[in-house]
């Protein structure tokens, strides 16, 4: 399986559950294990009635700056701890 993200991990788990005895994941970099693809800082404000400093920065930014903020917020593919099993 080519790729190092969650989709590759799901495919590997599925292949094993279908009876494959050997599955190899080929990725450009070592697998990164994180519970989420983005920082928890982006999700912790969902339960708050007011904007966080992170949200204020985002909403004050231009569209170009917002794109860069979002690109930096999601640094790349990762797999969840449960998918690493």
mmCIF file of C-alpha atoms in Angstrom:
data_model
loop_
_atom_site.group_PDB
_atom_site.id
_atom_site.type_symbol
_atom_site.label_atom_id
_atom_site.label_comp_id
_atom_site.label_asym_id
_atom_site.label_seq_id
_atom_site.Cartn_x
_atom_site.Cartn_y
_atom_site.Cartn_z
ATOM 1 C CA UNK A 1 0.000 0.000 0.000
ATOM 2 C CA UNK A 2 1.472 3.357 -1.021
ATOM 3 C CA UNK A 3 0.900 6.209 1.427
ATOM 4 C CA UNK A 4 1.417 6.977 5.053
ATOM 5 C CA UNK A 5 -1.917 8.373 6.146
ATOM 6 C CA UNK A 6 -5.026 7.037 7.775
ATOM 7 C CA UNK A 7 -6.461 5.705 4.494
ATOM 8 C CA UNK A 8 -3.367 3.541 4.006
ATOM 9 C CA UNK A 9 -3.657 2.238 7.564
ATOM 10 C CA UNK A 10 -7.350 1.432 7.052
ATOM 11 C CA UNK A 11 -6.550 -0.420 3.836
ATOM 12 C CA UNK A 12 -3.866 -2.439 5.624
ATOM 13 C CA UNK A 13 -6.246 -3.366 8.450
ATOM 14 C CA UNK A 14 -8.894 -4.335 5.892
ATOM 15 C CA UNK A 15 -6.434 -6.477 3.925
ATOM 16 C CA UNK A 16 -5.476 -8.382 7.078
ATOM 17 C CA UNK A 17 -9.135 -8.860 8.015
ATOM 18 C CA UNK A 18 -9.718 -10.296 4.520
ATOM 19 C CA UNK A 19 -7.038 -12.923 5.051
ATOM 20 C CA UNK A 20 -3.864 -11.324 3.722
ATOM 21 C CA UNK A 21 -0.910 -12.578 5.749
ATOM 22 C CA UNK A 22 1.595 -9.903 4.701
ATOM 23 C CA UNK A 23 0.843 -6.235 4.111
ATOM 24 C CA UNK A 24 3.472 -3.555 3.508
ATOM 25 C CA UNK A 25 2.890 0.179 3.738
ATOM 26 C CA UNK A 26 5.326 2.202 1.609
ATOM 27 C CA UNK A 27 5.531 5.814 2.762
ATOM 28 C CA UNK A 28 7.935 8.683 2.031
ATOM 29 C CA UNK A 29 8.502 9.314 5.726
ATOM 30 C CA UNK A 30 8.083 7.396 8.972
ATOM 31 C CA UNK A 31 4.464 6.982 10.040
ATOM 32 C CA UNK A 32 3.220 9.758 12.303
ATOM 33 C CA UNK A 33 0.816 8.711 15.042
ATOM 34 C CA UNK A 34 -1.550 11.382 16.336
ATOM 35 C CA UNK A 35 -5.099 11.228 17.655
ATOM 36 C CA UNK A 36 -6.116 14.013 15.216
ATOM 37 C CA UNK A 37 -4.666 15.555 12.050
ATOM 38 C CA UNK A 38 -4.988 18.993 13.603
ATOM 39 C CA UNK A 39 -4.067 20.490 16.943
ATOM 40 C CA UNK A 40 -6.589 20.148 19.731
ATOM 41 C CA UNK A 41 -6.446 23.958 19.942
ATOM 42 C CA UNK A 42 -8.703 24.044 16.866
ATOM 43 C CA UNK A 43 -11.345 21.850 18.493
ATOM 44 C CA UNK A 44 -11.316 23.012 22.101
ATOM 45 C CA UNK A 45 -13.192 26.184 21.217
ATOM 46 C CA UNK A 46 -16.259 24.286 20.024
ATOM 47 C CA UNK A 47 -17.660 24.249 23.548
ATOM 48 C CA UNK A 48 -16.948 27.906 24.238
ATOM 49 C CA UNK A 49 -19.373 30.802 23.763
ATOM 50 C CA UNK A 50 -16.550 33.226 22.909
ATOM 51 C CA UNK A 51 -13.833 33.233 20.278
ATOM 52 C CA UNK A 52 -10.390 31.983 21.215
ATOM 53 C CA UNK A 53 -7.238 33.928 20.271
ATOM 54 C CA UNK A 54 -6.705 31.347 17.519
ATOM 55 C CA UNK A 55 -10.149 32.021 16.034
ATOM 56 C CA UNK A 56 -9.721 35.777 16.314
ATOM 57 C CA UNK A 57 -6.430 35.557 14.411
ATOM 58 C CA UNK A 58 -8.066 33.391 11.739
ATOM 59 C CA UNK A 59 -11.127 35.590 11.187
ATOM 60 C CA UNK A 60 -9.046 38.776 11.033
ATOM 61 C CA UNK A 61 -6.718 37.289 8.410
ATOM 62 C CA UNK A 62 -6.999 37.807 4.670
ATOM 63 C CA UNK A 63 -7.995 34.825 2.510
ATOM 64 C CA UNK A 64 -4.343 34.238 1.605
ATOM 65 C CA UNK A 65 -3.302 34.356 5.264
ATOM 66 C CA UNK A 66 -6.170 32.030 6.204
ATOM 67 C CA UNK A 67 -4.994 29.475 3.667
ATOM 68 C CA UNK A 68 -1.508 29.579 5.201
ATOM 69 C CA UNK A 69 -2.922 29.266 8.738
ATOM 70 C CA UNK A 70 -4.907 26.204 7.672
ATOM 71 C CA UNK A 71 -1.924 24.692 5.842
ATOM 72 C CA UNK A 72 0.172 25.046 9.002
ATOM 73 C CA UNK A 73 -2.639 23.715 11.188
ATOM 74 C CA UNK A 74 -2.691 20.413 9.341
ATOM 75 C CA UNK A 75 0.946 19.446 8.856
ATOM 76 C CA UNK A 76 0.273 16.283 6.883
ATOM 77 C CA UNK A 77 -1.086 12.807 7.039
ATOM 78 C CA UNK A 78 -1.048 10.806 10.200
ATOM 79 C CA UNK A 79 -2.628 7.689 11.582
ATOM 80 C CA UNK A 80 -4.545 7.283 14.788
ATOM 81 C CA UNK A 81 -3.174 5.188 17.658
ATOM 82 C CA UNK A 82 -5.960 2.628 17.152
ATOM 83 C CA UNK A 83 -5.011 2.209 13.469
ATOM 84 C CA UNK A 84 -1.400 1.442 14.428
ATOM 85 C CA UNK A 85 -2.335 -1.840 16.106
#
